[in-house]
Coordinates of C-alpha atoms and ligand atoms in Angstrom, one line a residue:
M1 CA 36.2 -3.2 42.7
A2 CA 36.9 -6.2 40.8
K3 CA 39.9 -6.6 38.6
P4 CA 39.6 -6.6 35.0
R5 CA 39.7 -9.4 33.3
S6 CA 39.6 -10.7 29.8
E7 CA 37.1 -12.3 27.9
Y8 CA 36.5 -13.4 24.4
V9 CA 32.7 -11.5 22.6
C10 CA 31.6 -13.0 19.5
Q11 CA 31.2 -9.6 17.4
S12 CA 28.6 -11.3 15.0
C13 CA 26.5 -12.5 18.2
G14 CA 27.3 -10.6 21.2
S15 CA 28.2 -14.6 23.1
V16 CA 30.6 -13.7 25.5
F17 CA 33.6 -16.9 26.3
P18 CA 36.2 -17.2 28.8
K19 CA 38.9 -18.6 25.9
W20 CA 39.3 -17.8 22.5
A21 CA 38.2 -19.6 19.9
G22 CA 38.5 -19.9 15.7
R23 CA 34.9 -20.5 15.7
C24 CA 31.6 -19.2 17.9
E25 CA 30.1 -21.7 19.2
A26 CA 27.1 -20.3 19.7
C27 CA 26.4 -18.8 15.6
G28 CA 29.2 -20.7 14.4
A29 CA 30.7 -17.9 12.5
W30 CA 34.2 -18.3 12.4
N31 CA 37.0 -15.7 13.4
T32 CA 34.6 -13.0 15.3
L33 CA 35.9 -13.5 19.1
V34 CA 38.0 -10.7 19.7
E35 CA 39.2 -10.0 23.3
E36 CA 37.6 -7.5 25.7
L37 CA 38.3 -6.2 29.0
S38 CA 35.1 -7.0 31.2
G39 CA 35.0 -3.5 33.0
G40 CA 34.5 -5.0 36.5
T41 CA 33.2 -1.0 37.1
G42 CA 29.8 -1.7 37.3
T43 CA 29.0 -0.2 33.9
P44 CA 26.2 -1.3 31.8
G45 CA 28.9 -3.1 29.2
G46 CA 31.2 -4.7 31.7
L47 CA 30.1 -8.1 31.1
G48 CA 31.7 -9.3 34.2
A49 CA 30.4 -7.0 36.9
R50 CA 27.4 -7.8 38.9
P51 CA 25.4 -5.5 40.7
K52 CA 26.0 -6.6 44.6
A53 CA 23.0 -7.2 46.5
R54 CA 22.1 -3.8 48.3
G55 CA 19.2 -4.7 51.1
K56 CA 15.9 -5.2 50.5
G57 CA 14.6 -4.3 47.2
R58 CA 11.7 -1.9 46.8
R59 CA 7.9 -3.1 46.4
V60 CA 6.6 -2.6 42.8
S61 CA 3.2 -1.8 42.5
F62 CA 1.2 -3.5 39.8
V63 CA -1.4 -1.2 38.0
G64 CA -4.3 -2.0 35.2
L65 CA -4.1 -1.7 31.4
K66 CA -6.4 1.2 31.7
G67 CA -5.1 4.4 32.8
E68 CA -4.3 8.0 32.7
G69 CA -1.5 8.5 30.7
A70 CA -0.2 11.7 29.7
T71 CA -0.7 11.4 25.9
V72 CA 2.4 13.0 24.4
A73 CA 3.0 14.7 21.2
R74 CA 4.9 12.8 18.4
W75 CA 7.5 14.8 16.7
V76 CA 6.6 15.3 13.0
S77 CA 9.2 16.3 10.3
G78 CA 7.1 17.3 8.1
I79 CA 8.8 15.5 5.5
A80 CA 5.9 12.8 5.0
E81 CA 7.5 9.9 3.5
F82 CA 10.1 9.7 6.6
D83 CA 6.8 10.5 9.4
R84 CA 5.2 7.4 7.4
V85 CA 8.3 4.9 8.2
T86 CA 8.3 6.2 12.0
G87 CA 4.2 5.7 11.9
G88 CA 3.0 9.0 12.2
G89 CA 6.2 11.1 13.6
L90 CA 8.9 10.4 16.5
V91 CA 7.9 9.4 20.2
P92 CA 9.7 11.5 22.9
G93 CA 12.0 9.2 24.7
S94 CA 12.0 6.7 22.4
A95 CA 15.4 5.5 20.6
V96 CA 15.5 4.9 16.9
L97 CA 18.4 3.2 15.0
V98 CA 19.1 3.7 10.9
G99 CA 21.0 1.5 9.7
G100 CA 22.1 0.9 6.1
D101 CA 25.3 0.1 3.9
P102 CA 28.3 2.8 3.5
G103 CA 27.8 5.8 1.4
I104 CA 23.7 5.1 1.0
G105 CA 22.9 8.7 2.4
K106 CA 21.9 8.0 6.2
S107 CA 24.2 11.0 7.5
T108 CA 21.7 13.1 4.3
L109 CA 18.6 11.7 5.8
L110 CA 19.6 12.4 9.5
L111 CA 20.8 16.0 9.0
Q112 CA 17.7 16.7 7.0
A113 CA 15.5 15.2 9.3
A114 CA 16.9 16.9 12.1
A115 CA 16.8 20.0 10.3
A116 CA 13.1 19.5 9.3
L117 CA 12.2 17.7 13.1
A118 CA 13.8 21.5 14.5
S119 CA 12.2 23.6 12.2
N120 CA 8.7 21.9 12.2
S121 CA 8.8 22.5 16.5
G122 CA 10.5 25.3 17.1
R123 CA 12.6 23.5 19.6
P124 CA 16.5 22.6 18.7
C125 CA 17.5 19.4 17.7
A126 CA 21.4 18.0 18.2
Y127 CA 23.3 16.1 15.7
V128 CA 26.5 14.7 17.0
S129 CA 28.8 13.3 14.4
G130 CA 31.3 11.3 15.5
E131 CA 32.3 10.8 12.0
E132 CA 33.0 13.8 10.2
A133 CA 34.7 17.4 11.0
I134 CA 32.0 20.4 12.0
D135 CA 33.0 21.9 9.0
Q136 CA 32.6 18.5 6.7
V137 CA 28.7 19.0 8.2
R138 CA 28.4 22.4 7.7
L139 CA 29.2 22.1 4.0
R140 CA 27.0 19.5 3.6
A141 CA 24.1 21.3 5.3
E142 CA 25.1 24.5 3.0
R143 CA 24.5 22.0 0.1
L144 CA 21.4 20.8 1.4
G145 CA 19.8 24.1 2.0
V146 CA 19.3 23.5 5.8
T147 CA 21.4 26.2 7.4
D148 CA 18.9 28.2 9.3
A149 CA 17.2 25.2 10.9
P150 CA 18.3 25.6 14.8
V151 CA 20.1 22.4 14.8
E152 CA 23.3 22.1 17.3
L153 CA 26.0 20.6 16.0
A154 CA 28.6 18.5 17.6
S155 CA 31.7 16.5 16.5
A156 CA 32.1 14.0 19.1
T157 CA 32.6 10.4 20.2
S158 CA 33.0 10.2 23.7
V159 CA 29.4 9.4 25.6
R160 CA 30.9 10.8 29.0
D161 CA 31.4 14.2 27.4
L162 CA 28.1 13.8 25.2
L163 CA 25.7 13.1 28.5
D164 CA 27.5 15.9 30.3
A165 CA 26.5 18.3 27.6
L166 CA 22.8 16.8 27.1
D167 CA 21.8 16.1 30.3
R168 CA 19.9 19.5 30.9
P169 CA 16.6 20.3 32.6
D170 CA 13.5 19.3 31.2
G171 CA 12.6 21.7 28.4
E172 CA 16.0 23.4 27.9
G173 CA 18.0 20.3 25.7
P174 CA 17.0 19.1 22.2
G175 CA 14.2 17.5 21.6
V176 CA 15.9 15.2 19.1
V177 CA 19.2 13.8 19.3
V178 CA 20.9 12.3 16.0
I179 CA 24.3 10.2 16.7
D180 CA 26.1 9.5 13.9
S181 CA 27.4 6.7 14.1
I182 CA 27.0 4.4 17.1
Q183 CA 30.1 2.7 16.2
T184 CA 32.3 5.6 16.9
M185 CA 31.0 6.2 20.3
F186 CA 32.9 5.0 23.1
V187 CA 32.7 4.8 27.4
D188 CA 35.7 5.6 28.9
T189 CA 35.3 2.9 31.5
L190 CA 35.5 0.4 28.7
E191 CA 38.8 -0.8 27.6
S192 CA 38.1 -2.2 24.3
A193 CA 37.9 -0.2 20.9
P194 CA 34.9 1.7 19.8
G195 CA 33.2 -0.4 17.6
T196 CA 33.3 -3.4 19.5
V197 CA 30.0 -5.2 20.5
A198 CA 31.0 -4.0 24.3
Q199 CA 30.9 -0.5 23.4
V200 CA 28.4 -0.4 20.8
R201 CA 26.3 -1.4 23.7
A202 CA 27.4 0.4 26.7
S203 CA 27.2 3.4 24.3
A204 CA 23.9 2.9 23.1
Q205 CA 22.4 1.7 26.9
E206 CA 24.2 5.1 28.7
L207 CA 22.5 7.5 25.8
I208 CA 18.9 5.1 25.7
R209 CA 18.8 5.8 29.3
L210 CA 19.4 9.4 29.2
A211 CA 17.1 9.8 26.5
K212 CA 14.4 8.1 28.8
A213 CA 14.9 10.3 31.7
R214 CA 15.2 13.5 29.6
G215 CA 12.2 12.8 27.2
F216 CA 14.4 13.4 23.8
V217 CA 14.3 11.5 20.9
L218 CA 17.4 9.3 20.0
L219 CA 18.2 8.7 16.5
L220 CA 21.1 6.5 16.0
V221 CA 23.2 5.7 13.0
G222 CA 24.2 2.0 12.7
H223 CA 26.4 0.6 10.0
V224 CA 25.7 -2.4 8.1
T225 CA 28.2 -5.2 8.0
K226 CA 29.4 -7.2 4.8
E227 CA 26.7 -9.6 5.6
G228 CA 23.8 -6.8 5.6
M229 CA 23.6 -6.9 9.8
I230 CA 23.4 -3.7 11.5
A231 CA 27.3 -4.1 13.1
G232 CA 27.8 -4.4 16.7
P233 CA 25.0 -6.5 16.7
K234 CA 21.4 -8.4 17.2
V235 CA 21.5 -6.9 21.1
L236 CA 21.5 -3.0 19.7
E237 CA 18.2 -4.2 17.5
H238 CA 16.6 -5.0 21.1
M239 CA 17.7 -2.4 23.0
V240 CA 16.2 0.3 20.7
D241 CA 12.2 1.2 20.3
A242 CA 12.0 1.5 16.4
V243 CA 14.5 -0.1 13.5
L244 CA 14.5 1.5 10.1
T245 CA 17.1 0.5 7.4
F246 CA 18.0 2.6 4.6
E247 CA 18.3 1.1 1.4
G248 CA 19.2 1.2 -2.3
E249 CA 21.6 -0.1 -5.2
R250 CA 24.1 1.5 -6.1
G251 CA 24.0 3.5 -9.2
H252 CA 20.0 4.2 -8.7
Q253 CA 19.1 7.5 -7.3
F254 CA 16.5 6.0 -5.3
R255 CA 16.3 5.4 -1.6
I256 CA 14.3 3.4 0.0
L257 CA 13.9 3.6 4.2
R258 CA 11.9 1.0 5.7
T259 CA 10.9 -0.5 9.4
T260 CA 11.8 -3.5 10.2
K261 CA 10.5 -2.9 13.9
N262 CA 8.7 -0.4 15.8
R263 CA 6.9 -0.5 19.4
F264 CA 4.8 2.9 18.2
G265 CA 3.7 1.8 14.8
P266 CA 3.3 -0.7 12.1
T267 CA 6.1 -2.1 10.2
D268 CA 6.6 -3.0 6.7
E269 CA 6.1 0.6 6.0
I270 CA 8.2 1.9 3.4
G271 CA 9.5 5.7 2.5
V272 CA 10.8 6.6 -1.0
F273 CA 13.5 9.0 -1.6
E274 CA 15.5 9.9 -4.4
M275 CA 19.2 11.4 -4.4
T276 CA 20.2 14.2 -6.1
E277 CA 23.2 16.7 -5.8
R278 CA 20.7 18.6 -3.4
G279 CA 20.3 16.1 -0.8
L280 CA 17.3 13.6 -0.5
L281 CA 13.9 14.5 -1.9
E282 CA 10.6 12.8 -1.3
V283 CA 9.1 10.6 -4.0
A284 CA 5.4 10.8 -3.1
N285 CA 3.8 8.6 -6.4
P286 CA 6.8 5.8 -6.3
S287 CA 5.2 3.7 -9.0
A288 CA 5.5 6.5 -11.4
L289 CA 9.1 6.3 -10.4
F290 CA 9.7 3.1 -10.5
L291 CA 7.9 1.8 -13.6
A292 CA 9.5 5.4 -15.4
E293 CA 11.8 3.6 -17.6
R294 CA 9.8 1.0 -18.9
R295 CA 10.1 0.1 -22.6
G296 CA 6.4 -0.8 -23.7
E297 CA 5.9 -4.3 -25.1
V298 CA 9.0 -6.1 -24.7
S299 CA 8.9 -9.9 -23.9
G300 CA 10.3 -11.1 -20.1
A301 CA 8.7 -8.0 -18.5
S302 CA 5.6 -7.7 -16.3
V303 CA 4.2 -4.8 -14.0
F304 CA 3.3 -6.3 -10.5
A305 CA 1.1 -4.7 -8.2
G306 CA 2.9 -4.8 -5.0
L307 CA 1.9 -3.3 -1.9
E308 CA 4.6 -2.0 0.6
G309 CA 2.9 -1.8 4.1
T310 CA 0.0 0.3 3.5
R311 CA 0.8 1.6 0.0
P312 CA 0.3 0.4 -3.0
V313 CA 3.6 0.1 -5.5
L314 CA 3.6 -0.9 -9.1
V315 CA 7.1 -2.2 -10.5
E316 CA 8.4 -3.9 -13.7
I317 CA 9.7 -7.5 -13.2
Q318 CA 12.2 -8.6 -15.9
A319 CA 13.2 -11.8 -17.0
L320 CA 15.5 -13.3 -19.4
V321 CA 16.0 -16.7 -20.3
A322 CA 19.1 -17.8 -22.5
P323 CA 20.5 -21.0 -23.8
S324 CA 23.3 -21.9 -20.9
S325 CA 26.7 -22.9 -22.1
L326 CA 27.4 -24.2 -18.3
G327 CA 26.5 -28.1 -17.1
T328 CA 24.0 -26.4 -14.2
P329 CA 22.7 -23.5 -16.1
R330 CA 22.8 -20.0 -14.1
R331 CA 19.8 -18.8 -11.8
A332 CA 20.5 -15.3 -10.7
V333 CA 17.8 -12.8 -8.8
V334 CA 18.3 -9.3 -8.0
G335 CA 15.3 -8.1 -5.9
W336 CA 14.0 -11.4 -5.3
D337 CA 14.0 -14.8 -3.3
S338 CA 15.8 -16.9 -5.0
G339 CA 14.3 -19.9 -3.5
R340 CA 10.8 -18.6 -4.5
L341 CA 12.1 -18.1 -8.3
A342 CA 13.2 -21.6 -7.9
M343 CA 9.9 -22.9 -6.5
V344 CA 7.9 -20.8 -9.3
L345 CA 10.1 -22.6 -12.5
A346 CA 9.5 -26.1 -10.6
V347 CA 6.0 -25.2 -11.0
L348 CA 6.2 -24.0 -14.3
E349 CA 8.2 -27.4 -15.5
A350 CA 6.0 -29.7 -13.4
R351 CA 2.5 -28.5 -13.9
C352 CA 2.5 -26.5 -17.4
G353 CA 5.1 -28.5 -19.2
L354 CA 7.5 -25.9 -19.8
T355 CA 11.2 -26.3 -19.9
F356 CA 13.6 -24.5 -18.5
A357 CA 16.2 -26.9 -18.2
G358 CA 19.5 -26.1 -20.2
Q359 CA 18.4 -22.3 -19.6
D360 CA 20.2 -19.4 -17.7
V361 CA 17.3 -18.0 -16.1
Y362 CA 17.5 -14.0 -14.5
L363 CA 15.3 -12.4 -13.2
N364 CA 15.6 -8.8 -12.0
V365 CA 13.0 -6.2 -9.8
A366 CA 13.6 -2.8 -12.3
G367 CA 14.7 0.2 -9.9
G368 CA 16.8 -1.5 -6.9
L369 CA 13.5 -2.2 -5.1
R370 CA 13.2 -5.7 -3.0
I371 CA 10.0 -7.7 -2.8
S372 CA 9.4 -10.2 -0.4
E373 CA 5.8 -10.6 -1.1
P374 CA 4.0 -14.0 -2.1
A375 CA 1.7 -11.9 -4.4
A376 CA 4.5 -11.3 -6.5
D377 CA 4.5 -14.9 -8.2
L378 CA 2.4 -14.7 -10.5
A379 CA 4.2 -11.4 -12.1
V380 CA 7.4 -13.7 -11.9
A381 CA 5.8 -16.4 -13.5
A382 CA 4.6 -14.0 -16.4
A383 CA 7.7 -12.6 -17.4
L384 CA 9.4 -16.1 -16.9
V385 CA 6.7 -17.4 -19.5
S386 CA 7.0 -14.3 -21.5
A387 CA 10.8 -14.3 -22.1
L388 CA 10.6 -18.4 -23.0
V389 CA 8.1 -17.6 -25.6
D390 CA 9.1 -14.5 -26.8
R391 CA 6.1 -13.0 -26.3
P392 CA 5.5 -9.8 -24.3
V393 CA 2.9 -9.4 -21.5
P394 CA 0.6 -6.6 -22.8
A395 CA 2.0 -3.6 -21.7
E396 CA -1.5 -2.3 -20.2
A397 CA -1.6 -5.2 -18.1
V398 CA -0.7 -5.3 -13.9
V399 CA -0.1 -9.1 -12.7
F400 CA -0.4 -10.1 -9.0
G401 CA -1.4 -13.4 -7.3
E402 CA 0.3 -16.0 -5.3
I403 CA 1.1 -19.5 -6.6
G404 CA 0.7 -22.6 -5.2
L405 CA 2.4 -26.1 -5.7
A406 CA -0.2 -27.4 -7.7
G407 CA -0.2 -24.7 -10.0
E408 CA -3.1 -23.2 -8.5
V409 CA -3.2 -19.2 -8.1
R410 CA -4.3 -17.9 -4.8
A411 CA -6.0 -15.2 -3.8
V412 CA -4.0 -12.2 -2.1
S413 CA -4.8 -9.2 0.2
Q414 CA -5.7 -6.0 -0.9
A415 CA -6.5 -6.6 -4.4
D416 CA -8.9 -3.4 -4.7
Q417 CA -5.9 -1.3 -3.4
R418 CA -3.4 -2.6 -6.1
L419 CA -6.3 -2.2 -8.8
K420 CA -6.8 1.4 -7.6
E421 CA -3.2 2.2 -8.0
A422 CA -3.0 0.4 -11.8
A423 CA -6.3 2.3 -12.7
K424 CA -4.8 5.4 -11.4
L425 CA -1.4 5.0 -13.5
G426 CA -3.2 4.5 -16.4
F427 CA -3.0 0.3 -16.6
E428 CA -6.1 -1.0 -18.4
R429 CA -6.1 -4.9 -17.8
A430 CA -5.0 -7.0 -14.9
F431 CA -4.6 -10.7 -14.3
M432 CA -5.3 -12.0 -11.0
P433 CA -6.6 -14.7 -8.9
P434 CA -10.8 -15.5 -9.0
R435 CA -12.0 -13.4 -6.6
R436 CA -14.0 -15.4 -4.1
G437 CA -17.4 -14.4 -3.5
K438 CA -17.5 -11.5 -5.5
A439 CA -19.0 -12.8 -8.7
G440 CA -21.9 -10.4 -9.9
K441 CA -21.2 -8.0 -7.8
A442 CA -19.3 -4.7 -8.6
A443 CA -16.1 -4.0 -7.3
P444 CA -16.5 -0.4 -6.8
A445 CA -12.4 0.0 -7.0
E446 CA -11.4 -1.3 -10.1
G447 CA -12.7 1.5 -12.9
A448 CA -11.9 0.7 -16.1
L449 CA -9.8 -2.1 -15.4
E450 CA -10.7 -5.1 -17.5
I451 CA -9.9 -8.3 -15.0
L452 CA -8.6 -11.5 -16.5
E453 CA -9.1 -14.0 -13.7
I454 CA -6.3 -16.8 -13.6
G455 CA -7.2 -19.7 -12.1
H456 CA -4.4 -21.9 -12.6
L457 CA -0.8 -20.9 -14.1
Q458 CA -1.7 -22.9 -17.1
D459 CA -4.6 -20.5 -17.9
L460 CA -1.7 -17.8 -18.2
V461 CA 0.6 -19.5 -20.1
E462 CA -2.3 -20.3 -22.4
T463 CA -3.1 -16.7 -22.4
L464 CA 0.5 -15.2 -23.1
S465 CA 1.2 -17.9 -25.6
T466 CA -1.9 -17.5 -27.6
V467 CA -3.6 -14.3 -27.4
S468 CA -1.9 -11.2 -29.1
P469 CA -1.6 -8.0 -27.1
D470 CA -4.3 -5.8 -28.8
A471 CA -7.1 -8.8 -28.8
P472 CA -9.9 -8.1 -26.1
M473 CA -9.2 -10.8 -23.6
R474 CA -12.5 -10.3 -21.5
R475 CA -13.4 -14.1 -20.7
Q476 CA -17.0 -15.3 -20.5
A477 CA -18.0 -16.6 -17.1
Ligands
TYD501 P1 26.3 10.0 3.1 O1 24.5 10.4 3.8 O2 27.3 10.7 3.7 O3 25.8 8.5 3.5 P2 26.0 7.6 4.9 O4 26.1 8.5 6.1 O5 25.4 6.3 4.8 O6 27.5 6.9 4.6 O7 25.8 10.0 1.7 C1 26.8 9.6 0.8 C2 26.6 9.7 -0.5 O8 25.4 10.8 -1.0 C3 27.6 10.6 -1.2 O9 28.6 9.5 -2.2 C4 26.9 11.6 -1.9 C5 25.7 11.5 -1.9 N1 25.2 12.9 -2.0 C6 24.7 13.4 -2.8 O10 24.2 12.9 -4.0 N2 23.7 14.4 -2.7 C7 24.0 15.2 -1.5 O11 23.3 16.2 -1.8 C8 24.7 15.1 -0.5 C9 24.8 15.3 0.6 C10 25.2 13.5 -0.6
MG502 MG1 27.8 9.2 7.5

């Protein structure tokens, strides 16, 4: 057996160095190198371990793409928001990482999911907590009203003990295993502390291997570091089949479950939940929730008809433009990309002659949603212009469209879906890009919506600064 030796592992990117340094040469992070003893024991995390060649290998036989594979049923929880995000249910033998800030509700979500999965399938699910004692988890289960579900509960941190308990013949063990959290697990062949890269990697590897062998679904909770990365580190995201992030703003009661990777389904799906004193409730109509606190016709607000995955979501975008006392005016953004805001401001200045110099600009996506779609450009511009000229965007209007650097407004995908959702929620007008090739054709989905095509940002500025909110706005073609 090789002698254990020290090596220095970057806790941010996982690179290994023979010597300590203040800065990781691979990723440039400071103070992230931590001494770890390489196992030399052949454990998966034993970084220095090199497997000995054991004679000739077995020949691998290749097969065609088409073939008779048993299609296995997915594990469906019956919580629609959760099932959608997992791509229609969890695939047996897969590993799913659920990341999120501390206190956001990961343990709550997974306990509810485990209970639902167990009740729905009749097969027990296991919930292993490395952070809380049995009594604490029971207390929570009571609060959530799931005590009757066939969930096997354990409080453990040793992967070896866990593997021992979970390695049961097919069909006898639990169908879904929740590990809360992977940062608390450790394998005893490694010297380093739980939570270090080597431990997280080794623990995950052992658990994933057993999940594949026994066909259970492994749900791993992963903590998120200050920088917003799942701690310990990218390698973990590569090892699992799906990565879900659970996010939300503290102080807001709703939470969003988002897919960032899924080998068995689409990414970019979201599930919306509301945190209540009795746990997480599904929100079937997020648009209504995000718009609930809207205050009618005020300047500096517009409603963006967005799309999250396959689902249209309406959300209010708020802007505030105020004289600045600073040499360099402030540009603050919550819920959107600040680079994108800078671009929209630059286009408004250069192409429409508006001035934001000497003004602080604040932009907020109401309700704590994070938007990444370029289609929000036009809604942001509408909120900004409305704030600057102090005239409200008509309250019955939704806005969407991508803005180009010349000030042109570009078409975005799934316009019909956006319009349909807007009509469903009682909106009457839509500011949107010109529809290519649709002239004359009746679009089936737009329903009663009055469409106002905005070809250039200048059109938007003119419309907002001249038209009174109640006047009919249909322009003659
Ligand atoms: P928790 O699931 O412990 O978060 P995490 O595992 O991500 O750290 O949830 C923590 C918060 O959720 C806590 O501040 C209390 C709140 N909460 C409720 O509001 N209602 C509930 O029914 C439960 C169980 C928790
Ligand atoms: Mg927790």
